[in-house]
């Protein structure tokens, strides 16, 4: 794959929203890295450091949590939008970690002043809530994401604009710590030390201050100058707070609409939605996964694949589920598909594809609202023959084995969107533009 091809491809793409069409970890980082070649600005609009986006660049593996994956390329501006929740200590660590690996972070990173903060009491509450749920736990990343978005919705959150103003921040923090310590004590958890948090957050605030700005205004100007913007989704469609497998979801809108609310870029400026999906299905954490299959999980884990980029947890794996990807196309308005990890199925024969569900004997072609019902859905499978050979060296669709070509066209047909990219390995070169 040469970037020239993407140049031609992206000239007609303009502003692109990239989202995960499953339960996260679809390979968004890799596809963002590919598409970034011809974008000018890369923006995160939601989520926090629960995300882990893997990019392999010049032989080094980078895992990005809060910083858009475009940061690895020169002359790109990366923006963390207002819809992201930021743990400032984690963000400073990420900046330092990337610099240590030789990545330049200077004027190429902008942070929204309106983004909400994740504070230590959010992490403590996340942990406590999970503990108390026992077997009904969500399996969160314990990064404090739910409680931070909870404070935002309750209008009791602190924002980046607060942490860069020391006296204002300390005053607000004191009240918040008092209130949250009462809750933590009642739960039997360790209270948070005000001085420690105040000092470390103010120091992080000072480090981040040069990057902080009104990113809405920046993005508006970038659009006026004809810059192309790539919106980097985090998590995936079925972790969306409104459309996902509630309550086994994250706390933000991971679907395409989140790119507007989380950045302040209006809907009519969005030109295209790219949905990224694996050639099979994975999920990390609890909740419905109708096509989960112990043999698929075992095979992928034995290949050393499908361990979480953020928490290292083993991902649950299963067959491709077209009920969810079709629904993802509906919710996000997916125009184009990027299918990743096709090579994960190189040694599998036969291959099952879930084309529908049955619930209490009745056929369903969209997922039910209720998670318990979703868990009880039985997949209806269609079986196809596997290609049983490596796809890793294919660089054109014609170089894929015929059965692999048939497989990707079948899953795109079932999903209902045009196939644009097939990924056959984790590196940038291992990419086929269709
Ligand atoms: P993200 O959160 O959507 O960015 O995905 P993650 O980075 O958490 O997980 C995707 C994993 O698949 C990472 O280890 C990637 O390096 C890897 N990956 C992405 N595309 C491919 C592919 O086509 N083949 C293989 N073998 N690995 C891939
Ligand atoms: P990327 O961007 C996969 C999952 C967690 C848990 C649920 C809620 O790398 O695709 P949270 O900590 O957000 O409250 O956890 O969501 N989860 C992810 N799963 N990829 C992610 O991000 C995820 N971010 C959160 O495992 O099930
Ligand atoms: Mg990930």
CSV table of C-alpha atoms and ligand atoms in Angstrom, one decimal:
chain,number,residue,atom,x,y,z
A,1,UNK,CA,0.0,0.0,0.0
A,2,UNK,CA,1.4,3.4,-1.0
A,3,UNK,CA,0.2,6.6,0.4
A,4,UNK,CA,-0.5,7.9,-3.1
A,5,UNK,CA,-3.4,5.6,-3.4
A,6,UNK,CA,-4.8,6.9,-0.2
A,7,UNK,CA,-4.3,10.4,-1.4
A,8,UNK,CA,-6.6,9.8,-4.3
A,9,UNK,CA,-9.0,8.0,-2.1
A,10,UNK,CA,-9.1,10.7,0.6
A,11,UNK,CA,-9.4,13.7,-1.7
A,12,UNK,CA,-13.0,12.7,-2.1
A,13,UNK,CA,-13.4,11.7,1.5
A,14,UNK,CA,-13.0,15.1,3.2
A,15,UNK,CA,-14.2,15.0,6.8
A,16,UNK,CA,-14.4,11.4,7.9
A,17,UNK,CA,-15.8,9.9,11.1
A,18,UNK,CA,-14.2,6.6,11.9
A,19,UNK,CA,-16.0,4.4,14.4
A,20,UNK,CA,-15.8,0.8,15.7
A,21,UNK,CA,-18.7,-1.3,14.4
A,22,UNK,CA,-18.6,-4.0,17.2
A,23,UNK,CA,-17.5,-3.9,20.8
A,24,UNK,CA,-14.2,-2.0,20.5
A,25,UNK,CA,-10.7,-3.0,19.6
A,26,UNK,CA,-11.7,-3.5,16.0
A,27,UNK,CA,-8.3,-2.2,14.8
A,28,UNK,CA,-9.3,1.5,14.7
A,29,UNK,CA,-5.7,2.6,15.6
A,30,UNK,CA,-4.3,0.8,12.6
A,31,UNK,CA,-6.9,2.1,10.2
A,32,UNK,CA,-6.6,5.7,11.6
A,33,UNK,CA,-2.9,5.5,11.0
A,34,UNK,CA,-3.5,4.5,7.4
A,35,UNK,CA,-6.1,7.2,6.7
A,36,UNK,CA,-4.0,9.8,8.6
A,37,UNK,CA,-1.6,9.9,5.7
A,38,UNK,CA,-3.9,12.4,3.9
A,39,UNK,CA,-5.8,14.0,6.8
A,40,UNK,CA,-4.7,17.3,8.2
A,41,UNK,CA,-6.3,17.1,11.7
A,42,UNK,CA,-7.2,14.1,13.8
A,43,UNK,CA,-9.7,14.5,16.6
A,44,UNK,CA,-10.8,12.4,19.5
A,45,UNK,CA,-14.4,13.3,20.5
A,46,UNK,CA,-15.3,10.8,23.3
A,47,UNK,CA,-14.1,8.3,25.8
A,48,UNK,CA,-10.9,8.6,27.9
A,49,UNK,CA,-7.9,6.5,28.7
A,50,UNK,CA,-10.1,3.4,28.7
A,51,UNK,CA,-9.2,3.3,25.0
A,52,UNK,CA,-6.1,1.6,23.7
A,53,UNK,CA,-5.4,2.1,20.0
A,54,UNK,CA,-2.4,0.1,18.6
A,55,UNK,CA,-0.3,1.6,15.9
A,56,UNK,CA,2.9,0.1,14.5
A,57,UNK,CA,5.1,2.8,13.1
A,58,UNK,CA,8.6,2.2,11.8
A,59,UNK,CA,8.8,-1.1,13.6
A,60,UNK,CA,7.8,0.3,17.0
A,61,UNK,CA,4.5,-0.5,18.6
A,62,UNK,CA,2.6,2.4,20.2
A,63,UNK,CA,-0.5,2.2,22.2
A,64,UNK,CA,-2.4,5.4,22.3
A,65,UNK,CA,-5.0,6.0,25.1
A,66,UNK,CA,-5.9,9.7,25.0
A,67,UNK,CA,-3.8,11.2,22.3
A,68,UNK,CA,-5.2,10.7,18.7
A,69,UNK,CA,-3.3,8.1,16.7
A,70,UNK,CA,-2.3,10.7,14.1
A,71,UNK,CA,0.4,12.1,16.5
A,72,UNK,CA,3.0,9.6,15.1
A,73,UNK,CA,2.9,11.4,11.7
A,74,UNK,CA,4.6,14.7,11.0
A,75,UNK,CA,2.7,17.8,10.2
A,76,UNK,CA,-0.6,16.6,11.6
A,77,UNK,CA,-2.5,18.4,14.3
A,78,UNK,CA,-4.1,16.2,16.9
A,79,UNK,CA,-7.1,17.5,18.9
A,80,UNK,CA,-8.6,16.1,22.1
A,81,UNK,CA,-12.2,17.4,21.9
A,82,UNK,CA,-14.6,18.6,24.6
A,83,UNK,CA,-16.4,15.2,24.7
A,84,UNK,CA,-13.3,13.4,26.0
A,85,UNK,CA,-12.8,12.8,29.7
A,86,UNK,CA,-9.2,13.5,30.6
A,87,UNK,CA,-7.2,12.1,33.5
A,88,UNK,CA,-4.5,14.8,33.4
A,89,UNK,CA,-1.9,12.7,35.1
A,90,UNK,CA,-2.4,9.9,32.6
A,91,UNK,CA,-2.3,12.4,29.7
A,92,UNK,CA,1.0,13.9,30.9
A,93,UNK,CA,2.4,10.3,31.3
A,94,UNK,CA,1.3,9.5,27.7
A,95,UNK,CA,3.0,12.7,26.4
A,96,UNK,CA,6.2,11.9,28.3
A,97,UNK,CA,6.1,8.2,27.2
A,98,UNK,CA,5.7,9.2,23.5
A,99,UNK,CA,8.5,11.8,23.7
A,100,UNK,CA,10.8,9.1,25.2
A,101,UNK,CA,10.0,7.1,22.1
A,102,UNK,CA,11.1,10.0,19.9
A,103,UNK,CA,7.6,11.4,19.0
A,104,UNK,CA,7.5,15.2,18.7
A,105,UNK,CA,4.7,16.7,20.7
A,106,UNK,CA,4.7,20.5,20.6
A,107,UNK,CA,2.3,22.5,18.6
A,108,UNK,CA,0.7,19.4,17.1
A,109,UNK,CA,-1.5,18.7,20.1
A,110,UNK,CA,-4.5,20.8,21.2
A,111,UNK,CA,-6.7,20.0,24.2
A,112,UNK,CA,-10.2,21.4,24.7
A,113,UNK,CA,-10.7,23.6,27.7
A,114,UNK,CA,-14.2,22.2,28.0
A,115,UNK,CA,-13.2,18.6,28.4
A,116,UNK,CA,-14.1,17.1,31.8
A,117,UNK,CA,-11.5,15.7,34.2
A,118,UNK,CA,-11.2,12.2,35.6
A,119,UNK,CA,-10.3,12.5,39.3
A,120,UNK,CA,-9.0,9.8,41.7
A,121,UNK,CA,-12.4,9.6,43.4
A,122,UNK,CA,-13.9,8.6,40.0
A,123,UNK,CA,-11.5,5.7,39.8
A,124,UNK,CA,-12.2,4.7,43.4
A,125,UNK,CA,-15.9,4.8,42.8
A,126,UNK,CA,-15.6,2.8,39.6
A,127,UNK,CA,-13.8,0.1,41.5
A,128,UNK,CA,-16.2,0.1,44.4
A,129,UNK,CA,-19.3,-0.1,42.1
A,130,UNK,CA,-17.7,-3.0,40.2
A,131,UNK,CA,-16.9,-4.8,43.5
A,132,UNK,CA,-20.4,-4.4,44.8
A,133,UNK,CA,-22.0,-5.6,41.6
A,134,UNK,CA,-20.2,-8.9,42.0
A,135,UNK,CA,-21.2,-11.3,39.2
A,136,UNK,CA,-23.3,-8.5,37.6
A,137,UNK,CA,-20.1,-6.4,37.1
A,138,UNK,CA,-19.6,-4.6,33.8
A,139,UNK,CA,-15.9,-5.5,33.7
A,140,UNK,CA,-14.8,-1.8,33.3
A,141,UNK,CA,-11.3,-0.7,32.7
A,142,UNK,CA,-11.4,0.9,36.2
A,143,UNK,CA,-10.2,4.2,34.7
A,144,UNK,CA,-13.0,6.1,36.4
A,145,UNK,CA,-14.8,6.7,33.1
A,146,UNK,CA,-18.4,6.0,34.3
A,147,UNK,CA,-18.2,8.2,37.4
A,148,UNK,CA,-16.5,11.0,35.5
A,149,UNK,CA,-19.2,11.1,32.8
A,150,UNK,CA,-21.7,10.8,35.6
A,151,UNK,CA,-20.4,14.0,37.2
A,152,UNK,CA,-20.5,15.7,33.8
A,153,UNK,CA,-24.2,14.8,33.3
A,154,UNK,CA,-25.0,15.7,36.9
A,155,UNK,CA,-23.3,19.1,36.3
A,156,UNK,CA,-20.9,18.5,39.2
A,157,UNK,CA,-17.7,17.8,37.1
A,158,UNK,CA,-14.4,19.7,37.0
A,159,UNK,CA,-13.0,20.6,33.6
A,160,UNK,CA,-9.6,21.3,32.0
A,161,UNK,CA,-10.4,25.0,32.2
A,162,UNK,CA,-10.5,24.6,36.0
A,163,UNK,CA,-7.2,22.7,36.4
A,164,UNK,CA,-5.3,25.4,34.6
A,165,UNK,CA,-6.5,28.0,37.1
A,166,UNK,CA,-4.9,27.0,40.4
A,167,UNK,CA,-6.9,29.0,43.0
A,168,UNK,CA,-10.2,28.2,41.3
A,169,UNK,CA,-9.4,24.6,41.0
A,170,UNK,CA,-8.3,24.1,44.6
A,171,UNK,CA,-11.5,25.6,45.9
A,172,UNK,CA,-13.7,23.5,43.7
A,173,UNK,CA,-11.7,20.3,44.4
A,174,UNK,CA,-12.0,20.8,48.1
A,175,UNK,CA,-15.8,20.6,48.0
A,176,UNK,CA,-15.7,17.7,45.6
A,177,UNK,CA,-13.3,15.7,47.7
A,178,UNK,CA,-15.3,16.3,50.8
A,179,UNK,CA,-18.5,15.1,49.1
A,180,UNK,CA,-16.9,12.0,47.5
A,181,UNK,CA,-14.9,11.1,50.6
A,182,UNK,CA,-18.2,10.8,52.5
A,183,UNK,CA,-19.4,8.4,49.9
A,184,UNK,CA,-16.2,6.4,49.9
A,185,UNK,CA,-16.1,6.1,53.7
A,186,UNK,CA,-19.7,4.9,53.6
A,187,UNK,CA,-18.7,2.2,51.1
A,188,UNK,CA,-15.8,1.2,53.4
A,189,UNK,CA,-13.2,2.5,50.9
A,190,UNK,CA,-10.1,4.6,51.5
A,191,UNK,CA,-10.7,8.4,51.4
A,192,UNK,CA,-8.8,10.6,49.0
A,193,UNK,CA,-6.1,13.0,50.2
A,194,UNK,CA,-6.9,16.5,49.1
A,195,UNK,CA,-3.3,17.9,49.3
A,196,UNK,CA,-1.9,15.0,47.2
A,197,UNK,CA,-4.5,15.4,44.5
A,198,UNK,CA,-4.4,19.2,44.5
A,199,UNK,CA,-0.6,19.2,44.1
A,200,UNK,CA,-0.4,16.5,41.4
A,201,UNK,CA,-3.3,17.8,39.4
A,202,UNK,CA,-2.1,21.4,39.5
A,203,UNK,CA,1.3,20.3,38.3
A,204,UNK,CA,-0.3,18.3,35.5
A,205,UNK,CA,-2.4,21.3,34.7
A,206,UNK,CA,0.6,23.5,34.3
A,207,UNK,CA,2.2,21.0,32.0
A,208,UNK,CA,-0.9,20.7,29.9
A,209,UNK,CA,-1.8,24.5,29.9
A,210,UNK,CA,0.2,25.4,26.7
A,211,UNK,CA,-1.9,22.9,24.7
A,212,UNK,CA,-5.2,24.0,26.1
A,213,UNK,CA,-7.5,26.1,23.8
A,214,UNK,CA,-11.0,26.5,22.5
A,215,UNK,CA,-10.8,23.6,20.1
A,216,UNK,CA,-14.2,24.4,18.6
A,217,UNK,CA,-12.8,27.7,17.2
A,218,UNK,CA,-9.7,25.9,16.0
A,219,UNK,CA,-11.7,23.2,14.2
A,220,UNK,CA,-14.0,25.8,12.6
A,221,UNK,CA,-10.9,27.7,11.3
A,222,UNK,CA,-9.4,24.5,10.0
A,223,UNK,CA,-12.6,23.7,8.1
A,224,UNK,CA,-12.7,27.2,6.7
A,225,UNK,CA,-9.2,26.7,5.4
A,226,UNK,CA,-10.2,23.5,3.7
A,227,UNK,CA,-8.3,21.2,6.1
A,228,UNK,CA,-9.5,17.6,6.2
A,229,UNK,CA,-10.5,16.3,9.5
A,230,UNK,CA,-10.5,12.7,10.7
A,231,UNK,CA,-12.6,11.9,13.7
A,232,UNK,CA,-11.1,9.0,15.6
A,233,UNK,CA,-13.8,7.0,17.4
A,234,UNK,CA,-12.9,5.2,20.6
A,235,UNK,CA,-14.6,2.0,21.9
A,236,UNK,CA,-17.3,0.6,19.5
A,237,UNK,CA,-21.0,0.9,18.6
A,238,UNK,CA,-22.2,-1.7,21.1
A,239,UNK,CA,-20.4,0.0,24.0
A,240,UNK,CA,-22.4,3.2,23.2
A,241,UNK,CA,-24.3,4.5,26.3
A,242,UNK,CA,-27.6,4.8,24.2
A,243,UNK,CA,-27.3,2.1,21.6
A,244,UNK,CA,-25.1,-0.6,23.1
A,245,UNK,CA,-25.7,-3.6,25.3
A,246,UNK,CA,-26.8,-1.5,28.3
A,247,UNK,CA,-25.7,-1.7,31.1
A,248,UNK,CA,-22.6,-3.5,29.7
A,249,UNK,CA,-21.5,-0.3,27.9
A,250,UNK,CA,-19.1,2.6,28.4
A,251,UNK,CA,-20.5,6.0,29.3
A,252,UNK,CA,-20.1,8.0,26.1
A,253,UNK,CA,-21.6,8.1,22.7
A,254,UNK,CA,-19.2,5.9,20.7
A,255,UNK,CA,-21.4,6.2,17.6
A,256,UNK,CA,-21.0,8.7,14.8
A,257,UNK,CA,-23.2,11.4,16.4
A,258,UNK,CA,-20.6,11.6,19.2
A,259,UNK,CA,-18.2,13.1,16.8
A,260,UNK,CA,-20.4,16.2,16.5
A,261,UNK,CA,-21.3,16.7,20.2
A,262,UNK,CA,-17.8,15.8,21.3
A,263,UNK,CA,-16.1,18.4,19.1
A,264,UNK,CA,-18.6,21.1,18.2
A,265,UNK,CA,-18.2,20.4,14.5
A,266,UNK,CA,-21.7,20.5,13.0
A,267,UNK,CA,-23.3,17.5,11.3
A,268,UNK,CA,-23.5,19.0,7.8
A,269,UNK,CA,-19.7,19.3,7.8
A,270,UNK,CA,-19.3,15.5,8.1
A,271,UNK,CA,-18.8,13.8,4.7
A,272,UNK,CA,-18.3,10.2,5.3
A,273,UNK,CA,-18.5,7.5,8.0
A,274,UNK,CA,-16.0,4.6,7.9
A,275,UNK,CA,-16.9,1.6,10.1
A,276,UNK,CA,-14.1,-0.6,11.3
A,277,UNK,CA,-14.9,-4.2,12.1
A,278,UNK,CA,-12.9,-7.4,12.7
A,279,UNK,CA,-13.4,-10.4,10.3
A,280,UNK,CA,-14.7,-12.1,13.5
A,281,UNK,CA,-16.0,-10.7,16.8
A,282,UNK,CA,-14.3,-9.9,20.1
A,283,UNK,CA,-15.3,-8.2,23.3
A,284,UNK,CA,-13.4,-7.5,26.6
A,285,UNK,CA,-15.5,-7.2,29.7
A,286,UNK,CA,-18.9,-8.7,30.5
A,287,UNK,CA,-22.2,-8.6,28.6
A,288,UNK,CA,-23.9,-10.2,25.6
A,289,UNK,CA,-21.8,-11.8,22.8
A,290,UNK,CA,-24.1,-14.3,21.1
A,291,UNK,CA,-21.5,-15.7,18.7
A,292,UNK,CA,-18.8,-16.3,21.4
A,293,UNK,CA,-17.1,-19.6,20.7
A,294,UNK,CA,-14.5,-21.3,22.9
A,295,UNK,CA,-12.7,-22.8,19.9
A,296,UNK,CA,-12.3,-19.4,18.2
A,297,UNK,CA,-11.1,-17.9,21.5
A,298,UNK,CA,-8.6,-20.7,22.0
A,299,UNK,CA,-7.3,-20.5,18.5
A,300,UNK,CA,-6.7,-16.7,18.6
A,301,UNK,CA,-5.2,-16.8,22.1
A,302,UNK,CA,-2.9,-19.6,21.1
A,303,UNK,CA,-1.7,-17.3,18.2
A,304,UNK,CA,-0.9,-14.7,20.9
A,305,UNK,CA,-3.7,-12.5,19.7
A,306,UNK,CA,-6.7,-10.8,21.4
A,307,UNK,CA,-5.3,-9.5,24.6
A,308,UNK,CA,-6.5,-6.0,25.6
A,309,UNK,CA,-4.3,-3.1,24.7
A,310,UNK,CA,-5.3,-1.1,27.9
A,311,UNK,CA,-5.8,-3.7,30.6
A,312,UNK,CA,-4.1,-6.8,29.1
A,313,UNK,CA,-7.2,-8.8,29.7
A,314,UNK,CA,-7.9,-11.7,27.4
A,315,UNK,CA,-10.6,-10.8,24.9
A,316,UNK,CA,-13.6,-13.0,24.4
A,317,UNK,CA,-13.8,-14.1,20.8
A,318,UNK,CA,-16.5,-15.5,18.4
A,319,UNK,CA,-17.7,-15.7,14.9
A,320,UNK,CA,-18.6,-12.7,12.8
A,321,UNK,CA,-22.0,-11.3,13.8
A,322,UNK,CA,-23.8,-9.6,11.0
A,323,UNK,CA,-26.8,-8.7,13.1
A,324,UNK,CA,-24.7,-6.3,15.1
A,325,UNK,CA,-22.7,-4.9,12.1
A,326,UNK,CA,-25.9,-4.3,10.1
A,327,UNK,CA,-27.4,-2.5,13.1
A,328,UNK,CA,-24.1,-0.5,13.4
A,329,UNK,CA,-24.5,0.6,9.7
A,330,UNK,CA,-28.0,1.8,10.6
A,331,UNK,CA,-27.0,3.8,13.7
A,332,UNK,CA,-23.8,5.3,12.3
A,333,UNK,CA,-24.7,5.7,8.7
A,334,UNK,CA,-21.6,3.7,7.7
A,335,UNK,CA,-20.7,4.4,4.1
A,336,UNK,CA,-17.5,2.4,3.9
A,337,UNK,CA,-16.2,-0.6,5.7
A,338,UNK,CA,-12.7,-1.4,6.8
A,339,UNK,CA,-12.4,-5.1,7.7
A,340,UNK,CA,-9.4,-5.9,9.9
A,341,UNK,CA,-7.7,-9.1,11.1
A,342,UNK,CA,-8.8,-11.1,8.1
A,343,UNK,CA,-5.5,-13.1,8.7
A,344,UNK,CA,-6.9,-14.3,12.0
A,345,UNK,CA,-9.1,-16.7,10.1
A,346,UNK,CA,-6.3,-18.0,7.8
A,347,UNK,CA,-6.3,-21.4,9.3
A,348,UNK,CA,-10.0,-21.9,10.0
A,349,UNK,CA,-12.2,-24.2,8.0
A,350,UNK,CA,-15.2,-24.2,8.0
A,351,UNK,CA,-16.1,-20.6,9.0
A,352,UNK,CA,-19.4,-19.6,10.6
A,353,UNK,CA,-21.1,-16.3,9.9
A,354,UNK,CA,-24.1,-15.2,12.1
A,355,UNK,CA,-26.8,-13.9,9.8
A,356,UNK,CA,-29.6,-13.6,12.3
A,357,UNK,CA,-30.7,-14.4,15.8
A,358,UNK,CA,-33.5,-16.5,17.3
A,359,UNK,CA,-35.1,-15.6,20.6
A,360,UNK,CA,-37.6,-17.9,22.2
A,361,UNK,CA,-37.9,-19.6,18.8
A,362,UNK,CA,-38.7,-16.4,16.9
A,363,UNK,CA,-36.3,-14.9,14.3
A,364,UNK,CA,-34.8,-11.5,15.0
A,365,UNK,CA,-32.8,-9.4,12.5
A,366,UNK,CA,-32.0,-6.6,14.9
A,367,UNK,CA,-30.7,-7.0,18.4
A,368,UNK,CA,-33.2,-6.8,21.3
A,369,UNK,CA,-33.0,-3.7,23.6
A,370,UNK,CA,-32.7,-5.8,26.8
A,371,UNK,CA,-29.3,-7.3,27.6
A,372,UNK,CA,-30.7,-10.4,29.2
A,373,UNK,CA,-32.7,-11.1,26.1
A,374,UNK,CA,-29.6,-10.3,24.0
A,375,UNK,CA,-27.6,-12.8,26.0
A,376,UNK,CA,-30.3,-15.4,25.3
A,377,UNK,CA,-30.3,-14.9,21.6
A,378,UNK,CA,-29.2,-17.9,19.6
A,379,UNK,CA,-27.2,-17.1,16.5
A,380,UNK,CA,-28.4,-18.4,13.2
A,381,UNK,CA,-25.3,-19.4,11.3
A,382,UNK,CA,-24.4,-19.8,7.7
A,383,UNK,CA,-21.2,-21.9,7.1
A,384,UNK,CA,-18.6,-21.1,4.4
A,385,UNK,CA,-15.4,-22.8,3.5
A,386,UNK,CA,-12.1,-21.4,4.8
A,387,UNK,CA,-9.2,-20.6,2.6
A,388,UNK,CA,-6.5,-22.3,4.7
A,389,UNK,CA,-3.6,-20.2,3.6
A,390,UNK,CA,-1.9,-17.0,4.6
A,391,UNK,CA,-3.3,-13.7,3.5
A,392,UNK,CA,-0.6,-11.6,5.1
A,393,UNK,CA,1.3,-10.9,1.8
A,394,UNK,CA,-1.8,-9.8,-0.2
A,395,UNK,CA,-1.7,-6.1,-1.2
A,396,UNK,CA,-4.5,-6.2,-3.7
A,397,UNK,CA,-7.9,-7.7,-3.4
A,398,UNK,CA,-7.0,-9.9,-6.4
A,399,UNK,CA,-4.1,-11.4,-4.4
A,400,UNK,CA,-6.4,-12.8,-1.8
A,401,UNK,CA,-7.4,-16.4,-2.1
A,402,UNK,CA,-10.9,-16.6,-3.8
A,403,UNK,CA,-12.5,-18.0,-0.7
A,404,UNK,CA,-11.2,-15.1,1.4
A,405,UNK,CA,-12.5,-12.7,-1.3
A,406,UNK,CA,-15.9,-14.4,-1.1
A,407,UNK,CA,-15.8,-14.1,2.7
A,408,UNK,CA,-15.1,-10.4,2.8
A,409,UNK,CA,-17.8,-9.7,0.2
A,410,UNK,CA,-20.3,-11.8,2.0
A,411,UNK,CA,-19.7,-10.0,5.3
A,412,UNK,CA,-19.8,-6.6,3.7
A,413,UNK,CA,-23.0,-7.5,1.8
A,414,UNK,CA,-24.6,-8.7,5.1
A,415,UNK,CA,-23.4,-5.5,6.8
A,416,UNK,CA,-24.9,-3.3,4.1
A,417,UNK,CA,-21.9,-1.0,3.3
A,418,UNK,CA,-19.3,-0.7,0.7
A,419,UNK,CA,-16.0,-2.5,1.3
A,420,UNK,CA,-13.1,0.0,1.2
A,421,UNK,CA,-10.2,-1.5,3.2
A,422,UNK,CA,-9.1,-5.0,4.1
A,423,UNK,CA,-6.4,-5.4,6.7
A,424,UNK,CA,-4.3,-8.5,6.7
A,425,UNK,CA,-1.7,-7.7,9.4
A,426,UNK,CA,-1.1,-5.1,12.1
A,427,UNK,CA,1.4,-2.9,10.1
A,428,UNK,CA,0.6,-0.1,7.7
A,429,UNK,CA,1.9,-2.0,4.7
A,430,UNK,CA,-0.4,-5.0,5.4
A,431,UNK,CA,-3.4,-3.1,3.9
A,432,UNK,CA,-5.5,-3.6,0.8
A,433,UNK,CA,-7.5,-0.7,-0.6
A,434,UNK,CA,-10.5,-2.0,-2.5
B,1,LIG,P1,-8.5,-0.4,18.5
B,1,LIG,O1,-8.8,-0.2,19.9
B,1,LIG,O2,-9.7,-0.5,17.7
B,1,LIG,O3,-7.5,0.6,17.9
B,1,LIG,O4,-7.8,-1.9,18.4
B,1,LIG,P2,-6.6,-2.4,19.4
B,1,LIG,O5,-5.4,-1.8,19.0
B,1,LIG,O6,-7.1,-2.4,20.8
B,1,LIG,O7,-6.7,-4.0,19.0
B,1,LIG,C1,-6.5,-4.4,17.6
B,1,LIG,C2,-5.3,-5.3,17.6
B,1,LIG,O8,-5.3,-5.9,16.3
B,1,LIG,C3,-4.0,-4.6,17.8
B,1,LIG,O9,-3.1,-5.5,18.4
B,1,LIG,C4,-3.5,-4.4,16.3
B,1,LIG,O10,-2.1,-4.3,16.2
B,1,LIG,C5,-4.1,-5.6,15.7
B,1,LIG,N1,-4.4,-5.5,14.3
B,1,LIG,C6,-5.1,-4.6,13.6
B,1,LIG,N2,-5.4,-4.9,12.4
B,1,LIG,C7,-4.8,-6.2,12.2
B,1,LIG,C8,-4.8,-7.1,11.2
B,1,LIG,O11,-5.3,-6.9,10.1
B,1,LIG,N3,-4.1,-8.3,11.4
B,1,LIG,C9,-3.5,-8.5,12.6
B,1,LIG,N4,-2.8,-9.7,12.7
B,1,LIG,N5,-3.5,-7.7,13.6
B,1,LIG,C10,-4.2,-6.5,13.4
B,2,LIG,P1,-10.9,1.0,22.3
B,2,LIG,O1,-11.0,2.4,22.0
B,2,LIG,C1,-12.8,-2.5,24.2
B,2,LIG,C2,-15.2,-1.8,27.7
B,2,LIG,C3,-14.7,-2.3,29.0
B,2,LIG,C4,-16.1,-2.6,29.7
B,2,LIG,C5,-16.9,-1.5,29.2
B,2,LIG,C6,-17.0,-0.3,30.2
B,2,LIG,O2,-9.6,0.5,22.5
B,2,LIG,O3,-11.7,0.2,21.3
B,2,LIG,P2,-15.3,1.6,31.0
B,2,LIG,O4,-13.9,1.5,31.5
B,2,LIG,O5,-15.4,2.3,29.7
B,2,LIG,O6,-16.4,2.0,31.9
B,2,LIG,O7,-15.7,0.0,30.6
B,2,LIG,O8,-16.3,-1.0,28.0
B,2,LIG,N1,-14.3,-0.9,27.0
B,2,LIG,C7,-13.6,-1.3,25.9
B,2,LIG,N2,-13.5,-2.5,25.3
B,2,LIG,N3,-12.1,-1.4,23.7
B,2,LIG,C8,-12.2,-0.2,24.3
B,2,LIG,O9,-11.6,0.9,23.7
B,2,LIG,C9,-12.9,-0.1,25.5
B,2,LIG,N4,-13.2,0.9,26.3
B,2,LIG,C10,-14.0,0.4,27.3
B,2,LIG,O10,-13.9,-3.5,28.9
B,2,LIG,O11,-16.6,-3.8,29.1
B,3,LIG,MG1,-8.3,-1.0,21.8
